[in-house]
Coordinates of C-alpha atoms in Angstrom, one line a residue:
M183 CA -34.4 -3.3 -2.3
L184 CA -32.3 -6.3 -1.3
T185 CA -32.6 -7.9 2.1
P186 CA -29.4 -8.3 4.2
E187 CA -29.4 -12.0 3.4
Q188 CA -29.7 -11.3 -0.4
R189 CA -26.8 -8.7 -0.1
R190 CA -24.6 -11.3 1.7
A191 CA -25.4 -13.9 -1.0
H192 CA -24.7 -11.5 -3.8
F193 CA -21.4 -10.4 -2.2
A194 CA -20.4 -14.1 -1.7
F195 CA -21.2 -14.8 -5.4
I196 CA -18.9 -11.9 -6.5
Q197 CA -16.1 -13.0 -4.2
D198 CA -16.4 -16.6 -5.5
G199 CA -15.8 -15.2 -9.0
F200 CA -12.7 -13.3 -8.0
R201 CA -11.3 -16.4 -6.2
R202 CA -12.0 -18.5 -9.3
R203 CA -10.1 -16.0 -11.5
S204 CA -7.1 -16.1 -9.1
H205 CA -7.2 -19.9 -9.0
N206 CA -7.4 -20.2 -12.8
L207 CA -4.5 -17.8 -13.1
R208 CA -2.4 -20.0 -10.8
R209 CA -3.3 -23.0 -13.0
I210 CA -2.1 -21.1 -16.1
V211 CA 1.2 -20.3 -14.4
E212 CA 1.6 -24.0 -13.4
A213 CA 1.0 -24.9 -17.1
F214 CA 3.7 -22.5 -18.1
G215 CA 6.3 -24.1 -15.8
G216 CA 5.2 -23.1 -12.3
Q217 CA 7.9 -21.9 -10.0
S218 CA 10.6 -22.8 -12.6
G219 CA 9.9 -19.9 -14.9
G220 CA 6.1 -19.9 -15.2
W221 CA 5.6 -16.6 -13.5
E222 CA 8.2 -14.9 -15.7
K223 CA 6.8 -16.4 -18.9
V224 CA 3.2 -15.3 -18.0
A225 CA 4.5 -11.9 -17.0
R226 CA 6.4 -11.4 -20.3
L227 CA 3.3 -12.5 -22.3
T228 CA 0.8 -10.3 -20.4
G229 CA 3.1 -7.3 -20.0
K230 CA 2.4 -7.4 -16.2
S231 CA 5.1 -7.7 -13.6
V232 CA 5.7 -10.9 -11.6
T233 CA 4.8 -8.9 -8.5
K234 CA 1.5 -7.8 -10.0
L235 CA 0.7 -11.4 -11.0
H236 CA 1.5 -12.6 -7.5
Q237 CA -0.8 -9.9 -6.0
I238 CA -3.7 -11.0 -8.1
A239 CA -3.1 -14.8 -8.0
D240 CA -2.3 -15.3 -4.3
L241 CA -5.3 -14.8 -2.1
D242 CA -2.9 -14.6 0.9
H243 CA -0.6 -12.0 -0.5
P244 CA -0.5 -9.0 1.8
W245 CA -1.5 -6.6 -1.0
H246 CA -3.9 -9.0 -2.8
T247 CA -6.0 -7.3 -5.4
T248 CA -8.8 -8.8 -7.3
I249 CA -8.9 -9.5 -11.0
G250 CA -11.5 -7.2 -12.5
D251 CA -13.3 -7.7 -15.8
K252 CA -10.9 -5.5 -17.8
L253 CA -7.7 -7.2 -16.4
A254 CA -9.2 -10.7 -16.9
R255 CA -9.9 -9.9 -20.5
E256 CA -6.4 -8.4 -21.0
I257 CA -4.8 -11.5 -19.6
E258 CA -7.0 -13.9 -21.7
Q259 CA -6.2 -12.0 -24.8
A260 CA -2.5 -11.8 -24.2
L261 CA -2.4 -15.6 -23.5
H262 CA -4.7 -16.4 -26.5
L263 CA -7.4 -17.8 -24.2
R264 CA -11.1 -17.7 -25.1
P265 CA -12.9 -14.7 -23.6
G266 CA -14.3 -15.7 -20.2
A267 CA -11.7 -18.5 -19.7
L268 CA -10.6 -17.1 -16.3
D269 CA -14.2 -17.2 -15.1
S270 CA -14.7 -20.8 -16.1
K271 CA -15.3 -23.4 -13.4
D272 CA -14.0 -26.1 -15.7
F273 CA -10.7 -24.5 -16.6

């Protein structure tokens, strides 16, 4: 049984992972051209809408959703990234 402190630490660890994935996705969009077409290019390659990408990449988006494992692997595969790339601290 986890103590309340251990539960908070575990939750923080998971949230850090979700934030890292969002941050790395924003970096990918920037590499594809940022505001001047990067979102559209990444959307086209991943088969996701620009709106969906904004929802998962922007932590301040009103309908922000996290990037789960399945979605992270789909994005990595579509963009020809190594598995786990969105989870990397050194992206």
